[in-house]
Amino acid sequence: MITSSELISLVKGYDPNASEDLIRKAYIFAMEAHGVQKRASGAPYFYHPAEVAKFLAELKLDVQTVITGLLHDVIEDTPVTFGELEEIFGAEIAFLVEGVTKLTKINYTSSDMHQAENFRKFLLAISKDIRVLIVKLIDRLNNMQTLNYVTSIEKRKKISRETLEIYAPLAERIGMSIIKEEMEDLAFYNLHPEEYSAISLRLDRIREKDHNFVQNTILELERVFKDAEITAEISGREKKIYSIWLKMQRQNVTLEQITDIVAFRIIVNTIQECYLSLGVIHTNYPITPGKFKDYISIPKLNDYRSLHTTVIGPLKQAIEVQIRTKEMHRVADEGIAAHWSYKNDEVIPGKDDPKNYSWIRSLLTILQSSGSSEEIMAHSKLEIFENEVFCFTPTGDLIALPRGATAVDFAYEIHSDVGNTCIGVKINGKIVPLKTVLRNGDQVEIITSPYQCPEVVWERFVVTGKAKACIKKFTKAHEKSEFIALGLQLVRYIFAEANVYFSENLIDLKNFACSSMAKFYHDLGKGVILPESVRSMVPNSEYRVNVRDNYICLVDFTPGIAVHFSECCSPILGDKIVGIFVHKKGIEVHIAGSECIEAKKGFMIKVKWNQHDEVDATFIARLRIVIKNETESFAIITNIISNNGAGITNLKVEHRSTEFFDLLVDIKVKDSNHIGEVQAALRACSVVQSVRKL
Ligand code: MN
């Protein structure tokens, strides 16, 4: 295990200003915090964070990151709190450690590829600081390196699968290919031990057979470069076992058929020399057409730069050659971590916050692009990613939604039936309003009731197309039946006004271009057919009647569809009211005699709240109240109602779940203001989820 002095001198080697005290303090703090805890190997637990810190220092990461490596498991595995870390090591380190802890707590369980991509994005979204992700990757790499000590094969496979599907692709995306490759090989070894050893054995044999091939090729290339007077480091590098296996799967070939098991690397000092070297290779050896790639002019999204070409090499065998500068080489291996230390070399005083570096921005572009690293769509994808929020179902499935999405959007995302019947929601175990905007990592539990149906107001706060479409679809269907009902009442009303008894055979559908009575009622209710045109066609029938009390009764309609309450005078139950027929809308209800009526032109209709509409000193209003299913809930709401001078005349539990009671309550109130007061008082109460006047 690395000692604190060794770690300090390692960090001092690239950052002479690093605080020796802080590193030592963190080293001792973590060692003491983990105390006698042991790893699966039987070694002291502290070996693990010490190894992680050492790796981070070898990558030349900033001192805060190295210290985060030392402390990364103390919040999760020891009694140490965020507050203590903040007090001792400052806000930045505490924030980084907390970030790693958050990532650790998230469990990836799905085997669905789409879920894997969501999950990777989610990790990125909650990492906030890229250093959190780097520490997490190194943590995972060290766990993979010691995975053979874990006795449960199931557990080893689960961790390996997670590494292969989540962490290795993340490492690749930030360009840390050394880490990615080691993770992949370790995971592959645990998941498919037989395939792993088969390839490994055959590689040994090929190496034995071609013992001198690599060495002789390098010697030949060195001679050619010496003649061309270019200083170059030339080496041969064998492909990793997992990537050989992938290639065998993809191209359906045997190991012996893969020609580029070894790639030759030519590392030079300048970009100019890269192209000169390419010229040297292409003039000395025949090129294999179609294999040349210039990642210097067009770097990969993870900033990988290099020239690739395949030629028939000095030993008359196809070889892949990669040409790059030293800096490109480091970036190819370490990705973002290499950038970090390079930029740290040229820190401008006062501007040394790594988060300000412009490359971070380009890095975000890389992270956010979900497809292959060669996709050029980076910029358009950036937006998509920033606009997403990731939440969990109670069973741990991850749901991606656009930013600003609410609990209702979440419900519809699960299933349209869940959305259509959702009555309440628990976020992270707490009951909150349905319009609550979701945040990254929220665990969302939707509560449904068979009596619930989509409410028109939902349309105002949902953001997903699916939720909008479902609510619209529901209201559309509902709308149709409301307009038909209104049309039927209207035609009766118009006939009654002319003292003619209405019967369907008195309507000539041809006059209204309607194919059915239902269509006629609907169009009349909606105001496509004007009431005046119906009135002008009332026949002089012998069936004359004398209707004394002609009106349309509002109790049959849902407000907001075919019947609308005027927003200028806002009538409520108990007010004396009048209806105005509005073209293509239905009926608008106003308080009788209010000023706003004068501005309106239209067919006036007598309307009543209900059959016994005469405004009494007291009347009954019906409320639909959803309350939390808690022992005190009933007592609390009955108290509120009586404290506000109203009385309950009837109460019915329409539906109960473990979370909610869905109630219909009839209450006796003095006037329309009174019912408003009672509703307001109920809404202000914490056990009340919603109140609606029916
Ligand atoms: Mn750890």
XYZ file of C-alpha atoms and ligand atoms in Angstrom:
695
model
C 0.000 0.000 0.000
C 1.171 3.487 -0.795
C 2.280 5.482 2.280
C 1.161 9.042 2.903
C 4.684 10.320 2.155
C 4.797 8.429 -1.137
C 1.409 9.825 -2.123
C 2.528 13.347 -1.214
C 5.697 13.145 -3.260
C 3.739 11.690 -6.171
C 1.376 14.693 -6.135
C 4.200 17.181 -5.506
C 5.882 15.788 -8.584
C 3.325 17.483 -10.839
C 1.821 20.092 -8.490
C 4.508 21.653 -6.276
C 1.899 23.883 -4.620
C -0.231 20.994 -3.366
C -0.893 21.132 0.374
C 1.118 18.408 2.045
C -0.830 18.832 5.294
C -4.185 18.384 3.631
C -3.150 15.168 1.880
C -1.651 13.737 5.080
C -4.710 14.754 7.080
C -7.044 13.070 4.571
C -4.866 9.963 4.508
C -4.984 9.570 8.288
C -8.644 10.575 8.483
C -9.715 7.910 5.984
C -7.490 5.259 7.572
C -8.976 5.928 10.996
C -12.536 6.185 9.694
C -12.352 2.766 8.015
C -10.562 1.405 11.092
C -10.789 -2.364 11.293
C -13.065 -2.754 8.264
C -11.843 -5.409 5.867
C -12.098 -5.960 2.132
C -13.302 -9.274 0.694
C -9.627 -10.178 0.280
C -9.140 -9.893 4.042
C -6.930 -6.845 3.585
C -7.674 -3.665 5.567
C -10.424 -1.668 3.846
C -8.199 1.388 3.631
C -6.028 -0.358 1.017
C -8.830 0.324 -1.444
C -9.172 4.137 -1.087
C -5.385 4.413 -0.898
C -5.084 2.564 -4.224
C -7.756 4.759 -5.787
C -5.931 7.919 -4.619
C -2.654 6.575 -5.964
C -4.182 5.910 -9.377
C -5.668 9.418 -9.450
C -2.261 10.885 -8.586
C -0.650 8.834 -11.346
C -3.147 10.435 -13.711
C -1.875 13.784 -12.352
C -5.296 14.919 -11.251
C -5.691 17.936 -8.995
C -5.150 17.555 -5.263
C -8.881 17.810 -4.471
C -9.536 14.806 -6.675
C -6.730 12.794 -5.092
C -8.101 13.569 -1.632
C -11.587 12.648 -2.808
C -10.066 9.303 -3.778
C -8.883 8.812 -0.190
C -12.222 9.827 1.287
C -14.592 8.445 -1.332
C -16.110 5.689 0.827
C -16.235 7.369 4.253
C -19.764 8.777 3.954
C -21.128 5.510 2.589
C -19.289 3.050 4.819
C -18.409 4.856 8.052
C -20.276 7.157 10.474
C -18.539 10.233 8.988
C -20.991 12.868 7.721
C -20.985 15.412 4.935
C -20.882 18.178 7.549
C -17.713 16.816 9.139
C -15.973 16.579 5.778
C -17.038 20.100 4.928
C -15.676 21.394 8.223
C -12.346 19.595 7.975
C -11.629 19.549 4.227
C -13.772 22.376 2.882
C -16.876 22.570 0.736
C -15.296 21.471 -2.550
C -13.922 18.155 -1.303
C -17.084 17.456 0.706
C -19.126 18.078 -2.434
C -16.952 15.733 -4.499
C -17.109 12.938 -1.907
C -20.858 13.323 -1.622
C -21.118 13.114 -5.406
C -19.227 9.814 -5.484
C -21.424 8.525 -2.644
C -24.555 9.341 -4.636
C -23.257 7.408 -7.624
C -22.432 4.454 -5.380
C -25.967 4.252 -4.069
C -27.488 3.872 -7.483
C -28.160 0.343 -8.500
C -28.280 -0.688 -12.089
C -30.526 -3.691 -12.471
C -32.030 -3.641 -15.925
C -30.711 -5.653 -18.819
C -32.435 -3.444 -21.352
C -30.044 -1.596 -23.661
C -32.204 1.506 -23.676
C -32.072 1.509 -19.886
C -28.289 1.273 -19.996
C -28.059 4.427 -22.078
C -30.481 6.225 -19.791
C -28.509 5.044 -16.842
C -25.221 6.336 -18.221
C -26.820 9.679 -18.923
C -28.275 9.721 -15.469
C -24.878 9.128 -13.870
C -23.484 11.995 -15.899
C -26.375 14.237 -14.995
C -25.934 13.744 -11.274
C -22.143 13.755 -11.361
C -22.256 17.523 -11.913
C -18.487 17.785 -11.595
C -16.566 15.594 -14.015
C -14.070 14.776 -11.239
C -16.827 12.885 -9.408
C -17.158 10.629 -12.417
C -13.395 10.130 -12.723
C -13.110 9.073 -9.067
C -16.072 6.749 -9.514
C -14.445 5.145 -12.563
C -11.156 4.571 -10.746
C -13.077 3.239 -7.739
C -14.846 0.787 -10.026
C -11.593 -0.199 -11.726
C -9.989 -1.007 -8.372
C -13.049 -3.028 -7.367
C -12.755 -4.953 -10.619
C -9.065 -5.577 -9.971
C -9.914 -7.200 -6.637
C -13.112 -8.890 -7.801
C -11.553 -12.370 -7.644
C -11.775 -12.177 -3.840
C -15.555 -11.915 -3.955
C -16.801 -15.469 -3.406
C -20.306 -15.200 -4.866
C -20.164 -15.891 -8.607
C -23.552 -14.214 -9.028
C -22.269 -11.030 -7.424
C -19.115 -11.077 -9.549
C -21.164 -11.429 -12.696
C -23.553 -8.678 -11.707
C -20.728 -6.230 -10.983
C -18.992 -7.240 -14.202
C -22.092 -6.738 -16.303
C -22.612 -3.319 -14.790
C -18.987 -2.463 -15.503
C -19.252 -3.587 -19.097
C -22.565 -1.883 -19.816
C -22.240 1.296 -17.816
C -18.766 2.200 -16.634
C -16.569 1.081 -19.532
C -18.659 3.061 -22.073
C -18.469 6.090 -19.782
C -14.696 5.736 -19.540
C -14.556 5.557 -23.314
C -16.709 8.600 -23.691
C -14.322 10.702 -21.670
C -11.435 9.207 -23.582
C -9.893 7.165 -20.753
C -9.215 4.202 -22.988
C -6.644 2.539 -20.708
C -9.285 2.329 -17.998
C -11.974 1.293 -20.419
C -9.849 -1.548 -21.796
C -8.818 -2.863 -18.410
C -12.411 -2.755 -17.173
C -13.592 -4.617 -20.252
C -11.011 -7.366 -19.977
C -11.662 -7.860 -16.260
C -15.411 -7.919 -16.810
C -15.094 -10.272 -19.764
C -12.900 -12.580 -17.695
C -15.594 -12.804 -15.001
C -18.540 -13.097 -17.361
C -17.091 -15.524 -19.913
C -14.082 -17.213 -18.278
C -13.877 -19.968 -20.900
C -13.827 -17.687 -23.908
C -11.350 -15.471 -22.117
C -8.834 -18.247 -21.510
C -9.333 -19.711 -24.988
C -8.381 -16.408 -26.618
C -5.605 -15.818 -24.127
C -4.094 -19.269 -24.843
C -4.234 -18.823 -28.584
C -2.664 -15.400 -28.299
C 0.242 -17.011 -26.447
C 0.642 -19.511 -29.258
C 0.558 -16.860 -31.969
C 3.126 -14.864 -30.036
C 5.401 -17.914 -29.797
C 5.041 -18.706 -33.468
C 5.663 -15.133 -34.631
C 8.144 -14.542 -31.916
C 10.304 -12.288 -34.017
C 7.592 -10.754 -36.117
C 6.841 -7.748 -33.911
C 10.486 -7.154 -33.028
C 11.658 -7.410 -36.633
C 8.912 -5.151 -37.900
C 9.885 -2.511 -35.327
C 13.574 -2.790 -36.294
C 12.706 -2.345 -39.972
C 10.475 0.637 -39.295
C 13.181 2.220 -37.133
C 15.663 1.893 -39.977
C 13.273 3.550 -42.426
C 12.657 6.439 -40.033
C 16.356 6.891 -39.392
C 16.908 7.212 -43.141
C 14.155 9.815 -43.297
C 15.772 11.673 -40.391
C 12.636 11.688 -38.227
C 12.996 10.968 -34.520
C 10.243 8.548 -33.592
C 9.443 6.108 -30.816
C 8.152 2.939 -32.418
C 6.349 0.207 -30.521
C 3.964 -2.647 -31.118
C 0.813 -3.018 -29.105
C -1.376 -6.063 -28.883
C -5.167 -5.756 -29.001
C -7.012 -6.459 -25.776
C -8.747 -9.793 -25.339
C -12.239 -8.337 -25.103
C -11.829 -6.284 -28.255
C -10.473 -9.323 -30.117
C -13.516 -11.274 -28.977
C -15.838 -8.454 -30.112
C -14.173 -8.423 -33.509
C -14.485 -12.199 -33.826
C -18.189 -11.940 -32.986
C -18.850 -9.020 -35.266
C -16.983 -10.302 -38.304
C -17.608 -13.959 -37.569
C -13.935 -14.850 -37.985
C -11.428 -16.943 -36.069
C -8.577 -15.442 -34.127
C -6.116 -16.563 -36.798
C -8.029 -14.592 -39.409
C -7.631 -11.317 -37.552
C -4.652 -9.574 -39.124
C -4.347 -6.563 -36.874
C -3.829 -8.174 -33.492
C -0.773 -5.984 -33.151
C -0.888 -2.290 -34.041
C 2.346 -0.408 -34.541
C 2.634 3.010 -32.997
C 4.863 5.760 -34.218
C 5.140 8.580 -31.726
C 6.730 11.835 -32.868
C 7.076 15.373 -31.547
C 4.961 17.576 -33.780
C 1.830 17.412 -35.900
C 3.948 18.206 -38.946
C 6.071 15.145 -38.218
C 2.913 13.037 -38.048
C 2.143 13.814 -41.688
C 5.813 13.465 -42.675
C 5.822 10.041 -41.019
C 2.692 9.085 -42.898
C 4.502 9.993 -46.104
C 7.450 7.825 -45.090
C 5.194 4.825 -44.419
C 3.211 5.242 -47.637
C 6.322 5.615 -49.829
C 8.010 2.550 -48.360
C 5.070 0.164 -48.110
C 2.027 -0.543 -50.313
C -1.104 0.897 -48.781
C -4.267 -1.149 -48.176
C -7.000 0.970 -49.761
C -9.857 2.248 -47.643
C -8.109 1.921 -44.304
C -6.567 5.380 -43.965
C -8.152 7.594 -41.310
C -7.125 11.105 -40.309
C -8.288 11.698 -36.753
C -5.947 14.671 -36.492
C -7.921 16.795 -38.929
C -11.203 15.386 -37.618
C -10.709 14.167 -34.041
C -13.118 11.674 -32.519
C -15.668 13.183 -30.172
C -13.730 12.026 -27.141
C -10.815 14.031 -28.521
C -8.870 11.034 -29.767
C -6.363 12.188 -32.385
C -4.075 10.031 -34.494
C -3.405 8.966 -38.081
C -4.359 5.374 -38.879
C -3.247 3.467 -41.934
C -2.856 -0.156 -42.951
C 0.013 -1.202 -45.206
C 1.743 -4.364 -46.375
C 4.585 -4.129 -43.895
C 8.303 -4.896 -44.138
C 7.634 -8.592 -43.550
C 5.026 -8.686 -46.372
C 2.111 -8.899 -43.941
C -0.710 -6.369 -43.436
C -0.018 -4.180 -40.436
C -1.930 -1.326 -38.861
C 0.142 1.787 -38.157
C -0.936 4.596 -35.810
C 0.945 7.872 -35.964
C 0.585 10.570 -33.301
C 2.397 13.088 -31.118
C 3.301 12.467 -27.464
C 0.470 14.682 -26.304
C -2.052 12.939 -28.540
C -0.779 9.662 -27.187
C -1.437 10.673 -23.616
C -4.899 11.916 -24.464
C -5.579 8.652 -26.283
C -4.800 6.717 -23.113
C -6.008 9.011 -20.364
C -8.535 11.231 -22.127
C -9.928 13.925 -19.931
C -7.401 13.230 -17.189
C -4.581 14.083 -19.598
C -6.239 17.364 -20.469
C -6.513 18.128 -16.824
C -2.843 17.997 -16.037
C -1.802 19.646 -19.290
C -4.002 22.609 -18.561
C -2.831 22.695 -14.980
C 0.660 23.353 -16.292
C -0.480 26.603 -17.770
C -2.719 27.890 -15.010
C -3.436 31.574 -15.200
C -3.492 33.100 -11.703
C -7.032 33.737 -10.515
C -8.455 31.716 -13.325
C -7.411 28.322 -12.085
C -10.856 26.949 -11.535
C -10.780 23.863 -13.729
C -14.503 24.187 -14.258
C -13.859 27.321 -16.294
C -11.729 25.664 -18.925
C -13.268 25.742 -22.320
C -12.340 22.140 -22.950
C -14.791 21.179 -20.240
C -17.455 22.537 -22.503
C -16.306 20.487 -25.430
C -16.101 17.541 -23.080
C -19.731 17.990 -22.162
C -20.510 17.771 -25.819
C -18.746 14.438 -25.921
C -20.491 13.126 -22.844
C -23.832 14.107 -24.111
C -23.582 12.421 -27.437
C -25.064 9.010 -26.947
C -24.148 7.387 -30.220
C -20.801 6.349 -31.585
C -17.901 8.626 -30.894
C -17.699 9.410 -34.573
C -21.069 11.055 -34.720
C -20.810 14.667 -35.611
C -24.193 15.554 -34.220
C -22.706 16.654 -30.928
C -24.208 20.095 -30.846
C -27.761 19.150 -31.462
C -27.488 16.405 -28.895
C -26.187 18.714 -26.232
C -29.566 20.291 -26.022
C -31.418 17.031 -25.684
C -29.289 15.999 -22.793
C -29.484 19.227 -20.860
C -33.208 19.044 -21.211
C -33.648 15.648 -19.682
C -34.467 14.547 -16.175
C -34.124 10.983 -14.906
C -36.415 9.432 -12.311
C -36.994 5.998 -10.854
C -40.113 3.891 -10.457
C -40.531 2.143 -7.082
C -39.109 -1.022 -8.697
C -35.970 0.802 -9.835
C -36.731 1.312 -13.519
C -35.347 4.505 -14.891
C -37.678 6.879 -16.710
C -36.224 9.694 -18.810
C -38.423 12.743 -19.192
C -37.950 16.221 -20.576
C -36.863 18.781 -18.017
C -39.861 20.457 -16.387
C -41.884 17.228 -16.492
C -44.343 16.709 -13.661
C -45.655 13.709 -11.765
C -48.548 13.501 -14.244
C -46.063 13.251 -17.136
C -44.314 10.460 -15.258
C -47.634 8.630 -14.775
C -48.424 8.841 -18.489
C -44.893 7.733 -19.369
C -45.463 4.501 -17.429
C -48.804 3.814 -19.100
C -51.703 5.876 -20.385
C -54.051 4.068 -17.971
C -51.837 5.026 -15.050
C -51.933 8.628 -16.236
C -55.675 8.625 -16.783
C -56.401 7.380 -13.276
C -53.666 9.031 -11.243
C -54.989 10.695 -8.154
C -51.841 11.391 -6.172
C -48.093 10.958 -6.094
C -45.377 10.197 -3.595
C -41.944 11.557 -4.440
C -39.139 10.086 -2.367
C -41.776 8.767 0.024
C -43.575 12.062 0.514
C -47.012 12.951 -0.809
C -46.800 16.024 -3.044
C -49.152 17.706 -5.544
C -49.518 16.103 -8.970
C -48.140 19.173 -10.703
C -44.812 18.868 -8.842
C -41.855 19.237 -11.214
C -39.540 16.222 -11.052
C -35.829 16.375 -10.323
C -32.972 14.082 -11.243
C -32.963 10.926 -9.154
C -36.462 11.317 -7.713
C -38.190 8.096 -6.864
C -41.757 8.496 -8.034
C -44.715 6.427 -6.941
C -48.024 7.103 -8.656
C -51.249 6.401 -6.782
C -54.307 5.665 -8.884
C -58.048 5.522 -8.301
C -60.583 3.893 -10.613
C -62.838 6.935 -10.113
C -60.282 9.402 -11.358
C -60.303 10.746 -14.875
C -57.964 13.262 -16.553
C -58.641 16.818 -15.498
C -58.651 19.719 -17.914
C -56.216 21.665 -15.686
C -53.547 18.983 -16.154
C -53.143 20.172 -19.709
C -51.722 23.413 -18.389
C -48.748 21.856 -16.596
C -47.866 18.642 -18.417
C -44.948 18.882 -20.845
C -44.696 15.527 -22.605
C -46.467 14.961 -25.878
C -47.801 11.669 -24.616
C -49.496 13.185 -21.561
C -50.894 16.035 -23.625
C -52.248 13.686 -26.265
C -53.865 11.358 -23.708
C -55.535 14.179 -21.809
C -56.739 15.687 -25.067
C -58.038 12.379 -26.282
C -59.977 11.901 -23.094
C -61.398 15.406 -23.057
C -62.266 15.113 -26.763
C -64.353 12.000 -26.194
C -65.932 13.580 -23.176
C -66.444 16.802 -25.100
C -68.431 15.072 -27.807
C -70.961 13.635 -25.386
C -71.221 16.982 -23.574
C -71.973 18.835 -26.803
C -74.577 16.255 -27.801
C -76.260 16.606 -24.397
C -76.218 20.392 -24.653
C -77.576 20.281 -28.215
C -80.477 18.128 -27.103
C -81.335 20.517 -24.259
C -80.979 23.481 -26.587
C -83.319 22.185 -29.254
C -85.930 21.409 -26.612
C -85.425 24.876 -25.194
C -85.846 26.539 -28.617
C -89.009 24.576 -29.381
C -90.412 25.291 -25.944
C -89.865 28.982 -26.498
C -92.065 28.759 -29.578
C -94.534 26.727 -27.561
C -94.082 23.724 -29.800
C -93.579 20.273 -28.411
C -90.253 18.942 -29.684
C -90.037 15.670 -31.480
C -87.128 14.419 -33.575
C -89.216 14.022 -36.737
C -89.751 17.788 -36.786
C -86.105 18.295 -37.674
C -85.172 18.018 -41.326
C -81.525 17.020 -41.215
C -80.960 18.114 -44.811
C -81.439 21.722 -43.766
C -78.451 21.416 -41.435
C -76.203 19.243 -43.596
C -76.192 16.585 -40.892
C -76.186 12.844 -41.450
C -77.625 11.903 -38.071
C -79.498 13.355 -35.125
C -76.403 12.852 -32.983
C -74.427 15.011 -35.391
C -77.201 17.609 -35.343
C -77.250 17.755 -31.533
C -73.486 17.906 -31.433
C -73.222 20.718 -33.974
C -75.975 22.678 -32.293
C -74.396 22.203 -28.861
C -71.070 23.337 -30.199
C -72.575 26.306 -32.003
C -71.694 25.175 -35.499
C -75.444 25.277 -36.126
C -76.802 28.546 -34.795
C -79.840 28.491 -32.483
C -81.478 31.181 -34.651
C -81.451 28.911 -37.689
C -83.162 26.169 -35.681
C -85.705 28.647 -34.335
C -86.589 29.832 -37.845
C -87.431 26.264 -38.788
C -89.719 25.446 -35.910
C -92.887 24.325 -37.778
C -96.368 25.500 -37.051
C -97.339 22.302 -35.446
C -100.742 21.426 -34.092
C -98.980 20.008 -31.052
C -98.785 23.312 -29.323
C -97.893 23.340 -25.688
C -97.540 26.036 -23.139
C -94.216 25.782 -21.364
C -94.118 27.924 -18.287
C -90.652 27.273 -16.986
C -88.158 26.908 -19.796
C -84.477 26.715 -18.892
C -81.282 24.709 -19.334
C -80.018 22.977 -16.252
C -76.264 23.294 -15.625
C -75.947 20.397 -13.203
C -75.730 18.061 -16.206
C -72.538 19.589 -17.599
C -68.852 19.599 -16.779
C -67.590 23.174 -16.590
C -64.981 24.019 -19.191
C -66.277 21.848 -22.028
C -69.685 22.779 -23.411
C -70.511 25.112 -20.548
C -68.092 27.827 -19.528
C -68.248 30.091 -16.515
C -67.419 33.631 -17.509
C -64.028 34.752 -16.286
C -65.149 38.390 -16.056
C -67.902 37.949 -13.473
C -67.033 34.412 -12.232
C -70.427 33.135 -11.173
C -70.521 30.449 -8.527
C -73.171 28.157 -7.244
C -76.032 30.226 -5.848
C -75.604 33.301 -8.033
C -78.448 34.345 -10.299
C -77.165 33.516 -13.734
C -77.837 33.803 -17.416
C -76.433 31.917 -20.409
C -75.135 33.345 -23.668
C -74.731 31.136 -26.658
C -71.225 31.531 -28.113
C -70.373 30.406 -31.630
C -68.194 27.235 -31.674
C -67.810 27.259 -27.912
C -71.123 26.398 -26.261
C -72.760 28.318 -23.450
C -71.078 31.043 -21.443
C -72.579 31.578 -18.015
C -72.649 35.088 -16.486
C -74.058 36.607 -13.343
C -77.449 38.070 -14.283
C -77.224 41.824 -14.778
C -73.449 41.981 -14.724
C -71.769 44.532 -16.961
C -69.890 42.043 -19.058
C -73.113 40.764 -20.628
C -73.731 44.036 -22.409
C -70.612 43.688 -24.508
C -71.686 40.208 -25.613
C -73.933 39.657 -28.553
C -75.568 36.324 -28.825
C -78.507 34.117 -28.192
C -79.536 34.534 -24.544
C -80.627 31.446 -22.692
C -82.241 31.031 -19.317
C -80.078 28.773 -17.224
C -80.373 27.360 -13.726
C -77.873 25.655 -11.472
C -80.259 22.794 -10.867
C -83.961 21.999 -10.806
C -84.551 23.624 -7.387
C -82.439 26.556 -8.218
C -84.204 29.354 -6.364
C -81.493 30.929 -4.249
C -82.315 30.074 -0.658
C -80.777 31.383 2.483
C -78.784 28.150 2.534
C -78.028 25.658 -0.155
C -76.139 22.474 -0.601
C -72.835 22.291 -2.449
C -71.101 19.065 -3.363
C -67.333 18.852 -3.006
C -64.994 16.138 -4.129
C -62.191 16.035 -1.562
C -59.123 13.813 -1.652
C -57.491 13.428 1.762
C -54.513 11.484 3.000
C -55.331 8.165 4.595
C -54.250 9.099 8.105
C -56.012 8.503 11.393
C -56.703 12.179 12.023
C -57.747 13.159 8.486
C -61.535 12.846 8.913
C -61.563 14.696 12.205
C -59.455 17.485 10.734
C -61.638 18.121 7.689
C -64.951 17.895 9.541
C -63.540 20.413 12.018
C -62.499 22.774 9.246
C -65.958 22.610 7.688
C -67.810 23.233 10.941
C -65.356 25.911 12.107
C -66.211 27.765 8.934
C -69.893 27.749 9.785
C -70.907 25.070 7.295
C -72.454 21.691 7.961
C -71.963 18.294 6.396
C -75.246 16.840 5.161
C -73.847 13.826 3.399
C -70.486 12.100 3.070
C -69.473 9.216 0.903
C -66.108 7.504 0.581
C -65.924 6.878 -3.153
C -62.598 5.138 -3.114
C -59.903 4.349 -0.622
C -56.324 3.288 -1.136
C -53.498 2.854 1.326
C -52.606 6.479 0.669
C -55.825 8.385 0.029
C -59.523 8.663 0.649
C -61.522 9.985 -2.248
C -64.660 11.610 -0.770
C -67.892 13.162 -1.968
C -69.099 15.626 0.635
C -72.362 17.608 0.532
C -72.176 20.687 2.684
C -74.746 23.291 3.648
C -73.527 26.835 3.095
C -75.015 30.340 3.247
C -74.015 31.636 -0.185
C -71.519 31.421 -2.952
C -68.865 33.341 -1.025
C -69.266 30.961 1.854
C -68.476 27.880 -0.213
C -65.385 29.648 -1.527
C -64.193 30.244 2.038
C -64.726 26.616 3.007
C -62.818 25.436 -0.056
C -59.928 27.778 0.670
C -59.720 26.596 4.277
C -59.688 22.971 3.158
C -56.995 23.600 0.564
C -54.749 25.196 3.167
C -54.800 22.023 5.237
C -51.930 19.559 4.897
C -54.018 16.380 4.924
C -56.065 17.630 1.970
C -54.698 16.640 -1.405
C -57.322 18.313 -3.576
C -60.764 19.964 -3.404
C -63.074 20.336 -6.314
C -66.564 21.789 -6.436
C -68.945 19.650 -8.465
Mn -14.865 2.458 -3.206
